[in-house]
Structures are given as C-alpha cells and as structure tokens.
XYZ file of C-alpha atoms in Angstrom:
124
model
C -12.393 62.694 27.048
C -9.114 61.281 25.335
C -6.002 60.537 27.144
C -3.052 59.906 24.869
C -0.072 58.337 26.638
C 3.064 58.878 23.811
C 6.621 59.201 23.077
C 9.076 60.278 20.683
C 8.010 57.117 17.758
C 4.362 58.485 18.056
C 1.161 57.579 20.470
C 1.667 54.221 22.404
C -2.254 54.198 23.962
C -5.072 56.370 23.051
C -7.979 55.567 25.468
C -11.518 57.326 24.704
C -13.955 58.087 27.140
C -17.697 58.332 26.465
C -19.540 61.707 27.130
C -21.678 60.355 30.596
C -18.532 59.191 31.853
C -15.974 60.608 34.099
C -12.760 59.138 35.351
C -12.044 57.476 38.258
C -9.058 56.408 40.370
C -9.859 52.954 39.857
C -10.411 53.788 36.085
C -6.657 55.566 36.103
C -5.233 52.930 37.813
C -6.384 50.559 35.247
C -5.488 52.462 32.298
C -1.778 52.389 33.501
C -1.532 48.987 33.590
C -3.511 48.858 30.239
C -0.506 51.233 28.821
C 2.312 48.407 30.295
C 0.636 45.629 28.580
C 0.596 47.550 25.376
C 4.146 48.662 25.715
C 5.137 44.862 26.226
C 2.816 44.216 22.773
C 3.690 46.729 20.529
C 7.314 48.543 22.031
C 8.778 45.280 23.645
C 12.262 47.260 24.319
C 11.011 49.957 26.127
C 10.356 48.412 29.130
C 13.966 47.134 29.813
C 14.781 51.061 30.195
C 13.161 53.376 32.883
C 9.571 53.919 31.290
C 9.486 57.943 32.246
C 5.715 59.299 33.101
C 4.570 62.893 33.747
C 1.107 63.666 34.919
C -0.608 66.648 36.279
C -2.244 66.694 40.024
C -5.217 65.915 39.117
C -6.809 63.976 42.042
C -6.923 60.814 40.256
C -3.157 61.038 39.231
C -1.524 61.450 43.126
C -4.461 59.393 45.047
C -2.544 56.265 46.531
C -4.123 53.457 44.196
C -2.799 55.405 41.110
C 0.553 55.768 43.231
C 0.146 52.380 43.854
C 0.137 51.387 40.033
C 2.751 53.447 39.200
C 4.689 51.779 41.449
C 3.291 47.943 40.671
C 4.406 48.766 36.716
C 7.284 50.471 37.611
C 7.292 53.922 36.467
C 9.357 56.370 37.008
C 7.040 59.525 37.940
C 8.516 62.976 37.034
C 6.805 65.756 38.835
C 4.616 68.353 37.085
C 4.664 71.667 38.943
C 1.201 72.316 40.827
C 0.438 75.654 38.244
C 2.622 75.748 36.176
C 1.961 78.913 33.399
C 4.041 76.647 30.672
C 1.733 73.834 28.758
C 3.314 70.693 29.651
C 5.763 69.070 26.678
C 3.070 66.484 25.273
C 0.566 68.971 25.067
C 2.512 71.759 23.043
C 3.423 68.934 20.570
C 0.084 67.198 20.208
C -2.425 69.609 19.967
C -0.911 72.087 16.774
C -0.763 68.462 15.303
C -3.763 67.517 16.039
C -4.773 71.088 14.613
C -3.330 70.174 11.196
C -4.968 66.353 11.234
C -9.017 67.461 11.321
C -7.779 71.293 9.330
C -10.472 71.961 6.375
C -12.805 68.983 7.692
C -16.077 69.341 9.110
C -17.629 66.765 11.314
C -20.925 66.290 12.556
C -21.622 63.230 14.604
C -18.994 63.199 17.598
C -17.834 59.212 16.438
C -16.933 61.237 12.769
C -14.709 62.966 15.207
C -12.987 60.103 16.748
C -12.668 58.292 14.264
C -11.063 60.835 12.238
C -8.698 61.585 15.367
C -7.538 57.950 16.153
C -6.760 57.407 12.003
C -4.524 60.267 11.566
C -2.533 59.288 14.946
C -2.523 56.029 13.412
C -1.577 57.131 10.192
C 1.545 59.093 11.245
C-alpha cells in the first residue's frame, strides 16, 4: 500500500507499505508526524501557514490517537463526506498521472514497480 501525502509543488511524503502489512492507528499516527518533520526539512515555509489535511473515515484516520496527532502537529482537518460518489481532489489528479508515468512499461517483480513509481514522482 502507498500513501502519498502532496500539494500543489508535487508529493511532500510517499510512504510504502510491504504486502504482509496492514496499517495501524499507531502506524497513522506516526506517519503524520513523519510528514511534519519532512515538511520542516524539505518545505520549511509551509508550516508558518495552516498546513490543510483531508482524509477519508477510514478507522485509522478518526480513531482518537490519529485525532490526537493531528492535533499535536497542528493540522487543520477538512472533512471528507462519509460516501461521497465524487473521487476526492488528490486522487483525480494523481492517479491519470500516475497512468502516464508506468504507460508502455511492463514490470515484473513488484520492487520494479516501486521503484519505477517513486522515480517518476521524483522526477516531476
């Protein structure tokens, strides 16, 4: 599983999740603060402004230790409708380009995948 936090300049944290693995509250929780640090590394002015996040209901998202994070990093959380028939805005942008990344290409271990994946975000 890959979750891609982004914004307008491109992907700020791409996190990559083994097969066997699932995640976890504790997990989520973690990964938010991971995404702070590297906003404070690589985007140092975002985090003077209100750093906006949107995020389905998955149970991992509202369970009170990922509330908790949001709230440590200070995020502002924007709600995401409970079924909403609409994709959600970072996933009508990022998966036609991820589309047009791997197009033509033919993988066959799942690290070929990745790999490929993670170099054209970075490449953009």
């Amino acid at each position: 599983m890959t979750t891609v936090f982004s914004e307008t300049k491109g992907v700020i944290l791409m996190d990559i999740l083994s097969k066997e693995s699932t995640i976890t509250k504790a997990y989520y929780a973690n990964l938010l603060d991971q995404l702070r640090n590297t906003i404070r590394e690589e985007r140092r002015g975002n985090l003077s402004k209100s750093v906006l996040l949107q995020h389905d209901n998955a149970r991992f998202h509202t369970c009170q230790l990922a509330i908790d994070a949001v709230e440590k990093n200070g995020y502002e959380l924007i709600p995401h409708p409970p079924y909403s028939p609409d994709l959600p805005p970072s996933d009508f942008f990022l998966f036609p380009n991820l589309k047009k990344g791997t197009r033509g290409r033919h993988f066959r271990p799942d690290k070929e995948v990745v790999a490929a994946v993670v170099e054209w975000f970075h490449g953009t």
